[in-house]
Coordinates of C-alpha atoms in Angstrom, one line a residue:
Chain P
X1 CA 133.4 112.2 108.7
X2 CA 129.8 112.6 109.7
X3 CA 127.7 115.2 109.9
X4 CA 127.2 117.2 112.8
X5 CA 124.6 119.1 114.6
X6 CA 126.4 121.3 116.4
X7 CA 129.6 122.5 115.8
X8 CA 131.0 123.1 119.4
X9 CA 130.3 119.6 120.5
X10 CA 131.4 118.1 117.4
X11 CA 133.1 114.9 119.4
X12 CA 129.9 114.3 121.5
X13 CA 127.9 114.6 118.7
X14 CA 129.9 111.9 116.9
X15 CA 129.6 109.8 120.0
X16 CA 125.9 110.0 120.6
X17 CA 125.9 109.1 116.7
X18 CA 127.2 106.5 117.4
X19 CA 125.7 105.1 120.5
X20 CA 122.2 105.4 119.0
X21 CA 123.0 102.6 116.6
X22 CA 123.8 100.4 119.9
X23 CA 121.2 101.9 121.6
X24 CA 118.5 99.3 122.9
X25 CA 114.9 100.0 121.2
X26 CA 112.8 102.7 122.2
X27 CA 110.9 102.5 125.3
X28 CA 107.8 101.1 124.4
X29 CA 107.3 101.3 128.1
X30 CA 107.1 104.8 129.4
X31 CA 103.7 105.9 130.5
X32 CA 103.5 109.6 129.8
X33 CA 103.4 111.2 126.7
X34 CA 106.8 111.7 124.6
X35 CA 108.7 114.5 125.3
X36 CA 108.9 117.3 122.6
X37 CA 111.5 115.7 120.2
X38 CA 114.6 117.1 119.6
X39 CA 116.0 117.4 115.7
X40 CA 115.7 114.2 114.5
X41 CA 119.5 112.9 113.6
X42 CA 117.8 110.5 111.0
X43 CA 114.1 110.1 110.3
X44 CA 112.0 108.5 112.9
X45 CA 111.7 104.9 111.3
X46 CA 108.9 103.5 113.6
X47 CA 106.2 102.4 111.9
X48 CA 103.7 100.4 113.7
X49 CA 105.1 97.2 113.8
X50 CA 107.7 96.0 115.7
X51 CA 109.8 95.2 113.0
X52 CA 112.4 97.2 113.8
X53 CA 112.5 96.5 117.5
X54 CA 115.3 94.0 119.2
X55 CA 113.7 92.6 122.4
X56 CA 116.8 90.5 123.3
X57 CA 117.5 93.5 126.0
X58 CA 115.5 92.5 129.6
X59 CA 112.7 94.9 130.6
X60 CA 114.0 97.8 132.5
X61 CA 112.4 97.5 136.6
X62 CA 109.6 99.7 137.3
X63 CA 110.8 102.8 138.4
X64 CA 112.8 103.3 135.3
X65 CA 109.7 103.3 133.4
X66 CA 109.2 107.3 133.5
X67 CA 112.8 108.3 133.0
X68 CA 114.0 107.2 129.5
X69 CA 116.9 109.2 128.6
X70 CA 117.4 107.2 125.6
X71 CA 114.2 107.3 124.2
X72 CA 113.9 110.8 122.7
X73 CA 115.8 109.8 118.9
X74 CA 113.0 107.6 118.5
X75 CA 110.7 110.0 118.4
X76 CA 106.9 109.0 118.2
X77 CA 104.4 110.8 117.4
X78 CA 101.4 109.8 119.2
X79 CA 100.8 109.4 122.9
X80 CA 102.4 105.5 122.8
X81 CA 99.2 104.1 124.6
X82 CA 100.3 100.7 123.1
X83 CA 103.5 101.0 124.3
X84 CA 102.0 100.3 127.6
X85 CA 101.4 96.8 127.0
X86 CA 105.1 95.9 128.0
X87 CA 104.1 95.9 131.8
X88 CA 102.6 92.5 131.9
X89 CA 98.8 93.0 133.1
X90 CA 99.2 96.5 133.0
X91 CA 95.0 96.3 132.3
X92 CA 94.2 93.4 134.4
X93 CA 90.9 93.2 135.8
X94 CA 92.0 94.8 138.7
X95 CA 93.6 98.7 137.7
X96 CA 92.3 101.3 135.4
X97 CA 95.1 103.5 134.5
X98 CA 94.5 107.2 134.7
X99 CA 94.9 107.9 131.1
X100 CA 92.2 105.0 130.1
X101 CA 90.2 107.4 131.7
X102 CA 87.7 110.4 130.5
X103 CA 87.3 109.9 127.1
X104 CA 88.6 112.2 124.9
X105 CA 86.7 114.8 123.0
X106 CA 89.8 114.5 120.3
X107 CA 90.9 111.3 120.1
X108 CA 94.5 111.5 120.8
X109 CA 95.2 108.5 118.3
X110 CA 95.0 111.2 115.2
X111 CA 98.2 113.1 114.4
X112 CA 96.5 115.4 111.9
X113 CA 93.0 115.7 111.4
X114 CA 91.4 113.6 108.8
X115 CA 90.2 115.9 105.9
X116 CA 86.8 117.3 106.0
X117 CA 84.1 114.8 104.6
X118 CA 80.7 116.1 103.2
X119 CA 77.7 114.2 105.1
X120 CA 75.2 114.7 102.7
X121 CA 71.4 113.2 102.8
X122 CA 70.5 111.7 99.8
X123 CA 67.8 113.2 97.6
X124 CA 65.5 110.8 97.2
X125 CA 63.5 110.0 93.3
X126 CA 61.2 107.5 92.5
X127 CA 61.4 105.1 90.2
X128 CA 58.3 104.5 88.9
X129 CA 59.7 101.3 87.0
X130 CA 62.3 99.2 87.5
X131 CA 63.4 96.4 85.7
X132 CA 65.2 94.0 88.3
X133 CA 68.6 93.7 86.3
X134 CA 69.6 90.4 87.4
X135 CA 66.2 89.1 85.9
X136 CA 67.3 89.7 81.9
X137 CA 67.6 86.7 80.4
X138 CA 67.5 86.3 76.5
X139 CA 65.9 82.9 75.4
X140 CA 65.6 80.7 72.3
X141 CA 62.1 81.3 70.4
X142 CA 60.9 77.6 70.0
X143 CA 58.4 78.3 66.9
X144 CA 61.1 80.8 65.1
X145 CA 64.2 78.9 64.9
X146 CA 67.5 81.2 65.7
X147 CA 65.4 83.9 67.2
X148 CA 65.7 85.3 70.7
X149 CA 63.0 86.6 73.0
X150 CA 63.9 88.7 75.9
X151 CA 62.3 88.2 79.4
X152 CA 62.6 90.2 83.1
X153 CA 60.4 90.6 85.7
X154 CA 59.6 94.4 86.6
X155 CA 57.3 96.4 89.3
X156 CA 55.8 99.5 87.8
X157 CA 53.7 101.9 89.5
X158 CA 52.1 103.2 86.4
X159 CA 51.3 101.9 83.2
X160 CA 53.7 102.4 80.4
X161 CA 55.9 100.4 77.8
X162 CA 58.8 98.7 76.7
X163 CA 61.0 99.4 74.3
X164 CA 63.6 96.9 73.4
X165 CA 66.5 97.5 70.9
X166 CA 69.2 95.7 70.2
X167 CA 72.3 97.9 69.2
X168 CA 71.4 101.1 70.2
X169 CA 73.3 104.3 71.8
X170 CA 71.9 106.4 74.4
X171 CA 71.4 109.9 73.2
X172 CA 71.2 113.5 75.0
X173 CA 67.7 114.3 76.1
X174 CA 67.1 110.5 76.9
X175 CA 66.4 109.1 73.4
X176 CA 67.6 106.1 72.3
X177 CA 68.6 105.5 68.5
X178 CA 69.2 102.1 67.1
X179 CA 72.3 101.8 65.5
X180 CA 71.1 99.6 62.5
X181 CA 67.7 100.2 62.0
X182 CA 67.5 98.2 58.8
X183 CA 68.3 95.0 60.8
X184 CA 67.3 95.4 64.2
X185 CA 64.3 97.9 64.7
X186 CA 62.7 98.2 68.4
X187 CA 59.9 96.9 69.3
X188 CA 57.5 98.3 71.8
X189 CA 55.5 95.8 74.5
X190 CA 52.9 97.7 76.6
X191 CA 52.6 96.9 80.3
X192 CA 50.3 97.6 83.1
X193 CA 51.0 98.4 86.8
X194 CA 51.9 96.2 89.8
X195 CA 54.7 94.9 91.5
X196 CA 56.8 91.4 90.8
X197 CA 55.7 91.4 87.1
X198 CA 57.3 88.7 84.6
X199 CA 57.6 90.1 81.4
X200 CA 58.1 87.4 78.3
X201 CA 58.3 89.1 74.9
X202 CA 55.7 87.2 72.6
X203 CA 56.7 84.4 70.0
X204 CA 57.5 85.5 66.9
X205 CA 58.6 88.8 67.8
X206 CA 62.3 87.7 68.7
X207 CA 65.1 88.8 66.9
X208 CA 67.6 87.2 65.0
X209 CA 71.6 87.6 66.4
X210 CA 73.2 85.9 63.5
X211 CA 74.6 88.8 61.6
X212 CA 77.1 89.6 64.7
X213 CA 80.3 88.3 65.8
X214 CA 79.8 87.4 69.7
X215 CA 82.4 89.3 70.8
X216 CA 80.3 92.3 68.9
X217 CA 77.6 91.3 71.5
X218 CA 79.7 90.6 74.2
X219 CA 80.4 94.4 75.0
X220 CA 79.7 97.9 73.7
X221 CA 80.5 99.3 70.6
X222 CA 82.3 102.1 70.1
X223 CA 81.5 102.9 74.3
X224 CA 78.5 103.8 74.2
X225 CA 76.5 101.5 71.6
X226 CA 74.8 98.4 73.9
X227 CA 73.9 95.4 72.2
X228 CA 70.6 95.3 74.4
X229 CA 68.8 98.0 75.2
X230 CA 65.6 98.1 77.1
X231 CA 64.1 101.8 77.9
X232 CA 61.0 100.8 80.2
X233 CA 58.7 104.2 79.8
X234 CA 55.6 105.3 82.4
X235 CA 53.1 107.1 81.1
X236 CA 51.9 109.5 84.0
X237 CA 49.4 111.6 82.3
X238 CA 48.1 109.6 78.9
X239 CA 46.6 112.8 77.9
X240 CA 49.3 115.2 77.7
X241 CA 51.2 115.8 74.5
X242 CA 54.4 117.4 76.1
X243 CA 56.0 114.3 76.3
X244 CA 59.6 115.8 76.3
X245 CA 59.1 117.3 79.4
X246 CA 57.0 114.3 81.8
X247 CA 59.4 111.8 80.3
X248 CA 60.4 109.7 83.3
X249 CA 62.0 106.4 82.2
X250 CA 64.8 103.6 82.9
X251 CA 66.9 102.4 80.9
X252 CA 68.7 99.5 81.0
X253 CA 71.9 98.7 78.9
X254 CA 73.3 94.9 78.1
X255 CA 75.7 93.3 77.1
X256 CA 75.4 89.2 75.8
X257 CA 77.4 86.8 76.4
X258 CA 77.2 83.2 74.9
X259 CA 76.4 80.7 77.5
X260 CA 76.0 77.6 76.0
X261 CA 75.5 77.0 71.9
X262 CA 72.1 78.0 72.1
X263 CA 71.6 80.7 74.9
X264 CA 72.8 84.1 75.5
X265 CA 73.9 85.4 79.0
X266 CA 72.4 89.3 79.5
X267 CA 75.0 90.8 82.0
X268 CA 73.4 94.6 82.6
X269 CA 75.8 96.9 82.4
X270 CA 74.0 100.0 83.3
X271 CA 71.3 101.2 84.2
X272 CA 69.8 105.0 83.6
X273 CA 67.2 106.7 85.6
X274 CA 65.3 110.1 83.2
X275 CA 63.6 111.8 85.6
X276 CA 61.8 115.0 83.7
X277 CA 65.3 115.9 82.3
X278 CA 67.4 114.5 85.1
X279 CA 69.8 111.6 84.3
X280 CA 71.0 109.3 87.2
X281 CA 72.8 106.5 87.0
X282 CA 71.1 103.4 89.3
X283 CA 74.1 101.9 91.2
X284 CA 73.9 99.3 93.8
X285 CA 74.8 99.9 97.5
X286 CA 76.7 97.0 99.2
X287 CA 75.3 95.9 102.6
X288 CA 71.4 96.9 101.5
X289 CA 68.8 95.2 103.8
X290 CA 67.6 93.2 100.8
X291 CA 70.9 92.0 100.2
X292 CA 72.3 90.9 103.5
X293 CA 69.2 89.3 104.4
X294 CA 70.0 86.3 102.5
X295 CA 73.7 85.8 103.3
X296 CA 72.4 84.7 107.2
X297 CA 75.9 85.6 108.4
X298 CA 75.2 88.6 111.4
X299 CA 78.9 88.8 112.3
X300 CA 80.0 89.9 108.6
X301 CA 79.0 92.9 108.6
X302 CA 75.8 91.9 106.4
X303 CA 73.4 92.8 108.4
X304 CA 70.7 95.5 109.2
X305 CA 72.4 97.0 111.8
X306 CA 75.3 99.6 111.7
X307 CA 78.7 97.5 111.9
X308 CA 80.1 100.3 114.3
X309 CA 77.8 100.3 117.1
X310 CA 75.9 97.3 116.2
X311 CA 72.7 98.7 117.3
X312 CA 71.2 101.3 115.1
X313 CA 69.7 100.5 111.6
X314 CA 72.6 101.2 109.0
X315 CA 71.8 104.8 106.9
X316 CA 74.6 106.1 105.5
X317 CA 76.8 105.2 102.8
X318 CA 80.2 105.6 101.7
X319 CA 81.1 106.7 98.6
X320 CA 82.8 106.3 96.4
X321 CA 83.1 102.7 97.2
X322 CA 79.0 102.4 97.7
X323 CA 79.7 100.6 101.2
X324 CA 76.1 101.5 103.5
X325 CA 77.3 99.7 106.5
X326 CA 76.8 102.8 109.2
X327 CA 74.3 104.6 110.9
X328 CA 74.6 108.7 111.0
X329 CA 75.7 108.9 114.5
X330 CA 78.6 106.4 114.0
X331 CA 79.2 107.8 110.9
X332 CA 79.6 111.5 112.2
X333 CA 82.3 109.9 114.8
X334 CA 84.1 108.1 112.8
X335 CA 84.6 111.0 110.1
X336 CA 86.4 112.7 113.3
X337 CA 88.8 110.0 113.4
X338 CA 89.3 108.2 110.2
X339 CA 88.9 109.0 106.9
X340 CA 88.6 105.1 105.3
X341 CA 85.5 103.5 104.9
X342 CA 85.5 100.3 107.5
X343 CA 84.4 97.8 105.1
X344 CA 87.1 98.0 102.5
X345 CA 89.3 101.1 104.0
X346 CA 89.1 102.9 100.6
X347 CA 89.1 107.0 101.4
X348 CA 86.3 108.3 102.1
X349 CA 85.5 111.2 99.9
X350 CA 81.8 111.6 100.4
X351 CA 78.7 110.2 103.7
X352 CA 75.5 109.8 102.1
X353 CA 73.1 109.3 104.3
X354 CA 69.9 107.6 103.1
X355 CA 66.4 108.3 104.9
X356 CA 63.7 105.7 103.6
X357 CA 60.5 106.3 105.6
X358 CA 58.0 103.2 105.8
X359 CA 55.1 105.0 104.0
X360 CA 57.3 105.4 100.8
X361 CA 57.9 101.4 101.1
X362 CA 54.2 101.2 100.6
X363 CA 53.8 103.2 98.2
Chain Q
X1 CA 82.6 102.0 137.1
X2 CA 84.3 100.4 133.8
X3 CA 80.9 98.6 133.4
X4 CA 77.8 100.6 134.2
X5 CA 78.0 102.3 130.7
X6 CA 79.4 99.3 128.4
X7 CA 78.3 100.2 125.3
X8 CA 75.5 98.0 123.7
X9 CA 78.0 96.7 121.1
X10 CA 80.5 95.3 123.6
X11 CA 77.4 93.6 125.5
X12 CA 76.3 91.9 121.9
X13 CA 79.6 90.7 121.3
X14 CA 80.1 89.3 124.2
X15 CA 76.6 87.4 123.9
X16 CA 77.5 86.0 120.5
X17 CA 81.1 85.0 121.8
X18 CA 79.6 83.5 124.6
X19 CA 76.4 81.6 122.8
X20 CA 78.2 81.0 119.6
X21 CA 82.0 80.7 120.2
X22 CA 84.3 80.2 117.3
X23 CA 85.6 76.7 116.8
X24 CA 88.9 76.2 118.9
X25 CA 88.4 79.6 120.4
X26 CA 86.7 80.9 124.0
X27 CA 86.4 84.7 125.1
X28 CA 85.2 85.4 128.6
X29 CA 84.5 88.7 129.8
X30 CA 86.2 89.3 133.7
X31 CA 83.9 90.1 136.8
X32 CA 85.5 93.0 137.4
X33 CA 85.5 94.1 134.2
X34 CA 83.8 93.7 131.3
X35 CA 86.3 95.5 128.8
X36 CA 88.8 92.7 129.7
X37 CA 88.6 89.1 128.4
X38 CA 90.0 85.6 129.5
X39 CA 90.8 84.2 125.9
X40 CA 91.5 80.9 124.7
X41 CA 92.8 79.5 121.8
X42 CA 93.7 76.0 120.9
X43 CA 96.5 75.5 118.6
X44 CA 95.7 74.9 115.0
X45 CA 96.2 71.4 113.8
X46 CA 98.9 70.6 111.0
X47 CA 100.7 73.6 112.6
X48 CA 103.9 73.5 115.5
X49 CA 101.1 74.4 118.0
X50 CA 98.4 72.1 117.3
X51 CA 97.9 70.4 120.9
X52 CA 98.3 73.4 122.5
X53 CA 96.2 75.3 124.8
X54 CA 97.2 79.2 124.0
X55 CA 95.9 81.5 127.3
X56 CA 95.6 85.1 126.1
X57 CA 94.5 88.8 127.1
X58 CA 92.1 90.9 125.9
X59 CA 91.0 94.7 126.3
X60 CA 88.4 96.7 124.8
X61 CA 89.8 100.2 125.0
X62 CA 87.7 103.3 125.8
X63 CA 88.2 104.2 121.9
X64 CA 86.8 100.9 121.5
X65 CA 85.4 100.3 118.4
X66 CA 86.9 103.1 116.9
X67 CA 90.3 101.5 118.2
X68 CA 91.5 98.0 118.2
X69 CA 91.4 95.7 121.7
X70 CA 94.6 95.0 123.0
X71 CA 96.0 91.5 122.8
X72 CA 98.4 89.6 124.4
X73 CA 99.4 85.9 124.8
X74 CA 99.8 84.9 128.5
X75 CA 101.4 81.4 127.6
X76 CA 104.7 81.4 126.2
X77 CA 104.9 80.7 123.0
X78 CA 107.7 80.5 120.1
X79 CA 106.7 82.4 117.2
X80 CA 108.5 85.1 115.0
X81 CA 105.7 87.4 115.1
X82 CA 105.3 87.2 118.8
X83 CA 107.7 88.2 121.4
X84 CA 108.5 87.2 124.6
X85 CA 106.2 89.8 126.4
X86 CA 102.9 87.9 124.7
X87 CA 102.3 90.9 121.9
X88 CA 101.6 90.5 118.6
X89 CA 102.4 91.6 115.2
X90 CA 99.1 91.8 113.2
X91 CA 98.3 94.4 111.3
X92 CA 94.8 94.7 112.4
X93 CA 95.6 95.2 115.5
X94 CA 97.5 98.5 115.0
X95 CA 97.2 100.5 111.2
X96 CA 95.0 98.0 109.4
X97 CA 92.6 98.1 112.3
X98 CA 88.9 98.7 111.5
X99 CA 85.8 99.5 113.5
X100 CA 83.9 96.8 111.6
X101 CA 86.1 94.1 113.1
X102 CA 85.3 92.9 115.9
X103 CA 86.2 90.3 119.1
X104 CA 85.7 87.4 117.1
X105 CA 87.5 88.5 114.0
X106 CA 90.6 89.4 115.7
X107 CA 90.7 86.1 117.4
X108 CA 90.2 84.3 114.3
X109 CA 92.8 86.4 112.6
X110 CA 95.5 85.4 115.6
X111 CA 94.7 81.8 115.0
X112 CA 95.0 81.8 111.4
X113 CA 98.4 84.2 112.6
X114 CA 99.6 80.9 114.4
X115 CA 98.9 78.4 111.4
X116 CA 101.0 80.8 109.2
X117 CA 103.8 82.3 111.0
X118 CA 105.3 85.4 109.1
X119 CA 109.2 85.7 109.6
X120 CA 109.2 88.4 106.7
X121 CA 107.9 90.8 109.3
X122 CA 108.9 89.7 112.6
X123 CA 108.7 90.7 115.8
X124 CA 110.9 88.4 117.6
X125 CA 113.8 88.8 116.0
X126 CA 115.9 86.1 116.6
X127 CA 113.1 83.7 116.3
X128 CA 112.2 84.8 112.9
X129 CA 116.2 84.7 111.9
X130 CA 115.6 81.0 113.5
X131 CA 112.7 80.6 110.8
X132 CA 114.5 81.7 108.0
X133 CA 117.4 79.7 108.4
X134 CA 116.4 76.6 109.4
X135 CA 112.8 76.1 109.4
X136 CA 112.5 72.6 110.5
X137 CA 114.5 73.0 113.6
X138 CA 112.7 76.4 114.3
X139 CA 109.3 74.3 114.2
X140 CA 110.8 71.9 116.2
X141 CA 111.4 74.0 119.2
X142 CA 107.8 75.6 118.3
X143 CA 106.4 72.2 119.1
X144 CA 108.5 71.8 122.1
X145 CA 107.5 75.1 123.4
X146 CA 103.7 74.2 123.2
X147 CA 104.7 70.6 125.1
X148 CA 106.3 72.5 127.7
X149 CA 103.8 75.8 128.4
X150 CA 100.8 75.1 126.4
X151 CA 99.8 71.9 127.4
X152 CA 96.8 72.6 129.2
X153 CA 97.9 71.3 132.2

């Protein structure tokens, strides 16, 4: 029976097989650092959490603390520095033990060093409008009778217009083309600049939903064919007649849902950013300063400042998962250690670090 | 020596523990040192421990935020995810453990530990089989455990 590890000491082999299954747990109680461990005779099963552990057996005295014989086939490996915690008040007030002591420049914690994550700092574009997405709201014309009229409020630093479409696709090179021009043509609303703007789209220029099906309007068609489209254009230099290449627009893409029997609900789906050829996609960071302003709550992690070191103003973002909940310097030591974002503990593939100077703000 | 350089985030928490204590728990920082807390927790009601006075340790480790405080109960306490040394199986407190957590969030995560005790992933073993096989008698000696060492006396 069995397998064997060596062949000369087959019998003692068996034996210590054996005995390991009787064994009392491992000693979560010695103080230096595991020995090298010796071939495994079945993978080490220690996971974290005691689960596996039987504490019927009393706790050894102290001087047995440094000499476990038994405690090699449980092989661990980390420095067990919670382990320690079996001498009652080990930490008290009172004693520092030595290995609490300088701080390590490699945190001892890590078995294998987290993959290498790009900190990157963010290139920063301006948006010279933006329609707040959470402002779209699609509303019954009162002197046209099944019409809808859209409304947002938008800040724009330059003048420009508005183009709304319903059923349109978004197009290389930034255009958008309305799917069904014969029923639903754009219309185009011009717009001056200034922040905190409420847009209303005149009476009797709505536009009548009747011909779809709500769940047509309820998402995209096909993908990539919105059933609202509003491109919000600036016009930086009226006089030029290059337009292709100073086009600099947003563009934001809806979807309605029914509400109530007279009301649509916008829900924005996306929104596009053309910056002289350049498409980004606008995407909200979690934990903004705009954001966690309101929730009032400065333990949850909502605030301004950095949830590592509570004391710095938070900078950088994680990505993918969009968290901006550190500032660089915490962010820098906590890609030595960890590779999970500390909001949500997705993997961190990517630190963006995020540099907004006051006199932009202004601007 | 332990607290001439405390960093500023163990100094804030310790204010807002202090000036805005969660309800049914108290965290006191030691004289001696500020890494190690004097923690109370009052047993939550409609569980075994409600009327209970639970005394606790914790320590802010050097690593600390980067690595979780240590925790311990102090009073005895019957529970299948604490043992009879005071430690606790929580999994924030060892893999799940985060650097945005923080003093209060622990403590409120043992609390809610002790209204929900876990036998599926025990750490007292017996007390857990206890659990599982006869739940009512199991919370029986729970509640006669907190007459007897967490009354407050």
């Amino acid at each position: 029976m069995g397998i064997s590890f060596s062949n000369n000491n087959r019998r003692r082999d068996n034996n210590n097989r054996r005995h390991l299954h009787h064994y009392p747990p491992p000693p979560y109680y010695y103080l230096d650092p595991p020995p090298p461990p010796p071939p495994p005779p079945f993978p080490p099963h220690y996971d974290y959490n005691y689960s596996n552990y039987h504490l019927s057996q009393p706790l050894p005295p102290q001087p047995q603390i440094n000499s476990c014989s038994y405690g090699h086939y449980h092989y661990h490996p980390q420095p067990p520095q919670y382990f320690t915690t079996a001498q009652p008040n080990w930490w008290g007030p009172m004693v520092r033990p030595a290995y609490y002591g300088p701080p390590q420049p490699q945190p001892q914690t890590q078995p294998l060093p987290p993959p290498y994550v790009e900190q990157q700092n963010a290139k920063k574009v301006r948006n010279d409008v933006n329609v707040h997405k959470d402002t779209v709201r699609l509303g019954v014309d009162d002197l046209v009778p099944g019409h809808h009229l859209v409304s947002f409020v938008f800040d724009a630093l330059f003048d420009g217009s508005f183009t709304i479409t319903f059923f349109a696709k978004e197009e290389p090179n930034c255009m958008i083309i309305p799917q069904f021009p014969e029923v639903y043509s754009s219309t185009r609303f011009h717009f001056q600049k200034g922040p905190g703007q409420k847009f209303l789209q005149p009476s009797g220029t709505g536009t009548d939903l009747s011909f779809f099906a709500l769940d047509d309007l309820s998402r995209p068609l096909q993908e990539d064919v919105y059933p609202l489209v509003i491109s919000a254009d600036t016009v930086i230099s009226p006089n030029s007649t290059s337009e292709q290449s100073s086009v600099h627009k947003q563009v934001t893409l809806a979807v309605l849902e029914k509400d109530n029997d007279r009301c649509f609900k916008v829900k924005v789906v996306k929104q596009i950013l053309w910056i002289e050829g350049v498409r980004y996609e606008l995407r909200e960071l979690y934990g903004s300063t705009t954001q966690g302003a309101a929730s009032g709550l400065e333990d949850s992690g909502s605030g301004k400042e950095c949830v590592i070191c509570m004391t710095e103003a938070k900078d950088t973002a994680v990505l993918p998962c969009r968290h901006l909940c550190m500032c660089s310097d915490c962010a820098k030591e906590l890609r030595l250690q960890s590779n999970k974002c500390p909001i949500c503990r997705q993997p961190i593939e990517e630190l963006l670090e995020i540099k907004v100077n006051s006199s932009d703000e202004q601007h | 020596m332990a607290n001439s350089n405390l960093p500023r985030r163990i100094i804030k928490e310790t204010q807002r523990l202090l000036s805005e204590p969660a309800p049914g728990i108290s965290a006191s920082p030691s004289e001696d040192n500020m890494r190690y807390f004097n923690v109370m927790i009052l047993g939550p009601s409609q569980s075994p421990y409600e009327g209970g006075v639970f005394k606790l340790e914790l320590f802010l480790p050097e690593e600390y935020p980067m690595a979780a405080p240590k925790v311990r109960f102090l009073t005895k306490i019957y529970h299948p995810n604490i043992d009879k040394l005071g430690r606790i199986c929580l999994d924030i407190l060892k893999d799940k453990w985060s650097p945005a957590l923080q003093i209060r969030t622990v403590l409120l995560s043992i609390q809610a530990l002790l209204s929900a005790p876990n036998p599926d992933d025990p750490l007292s073993e017996n007390i857990a089989k206890h659990w599982k096989s006869n739940e009512a008698e199991a919370v029986e000696t729970a509640k006669e455990w907190t007459r007897l060492y967490a009354s407050g006396a």
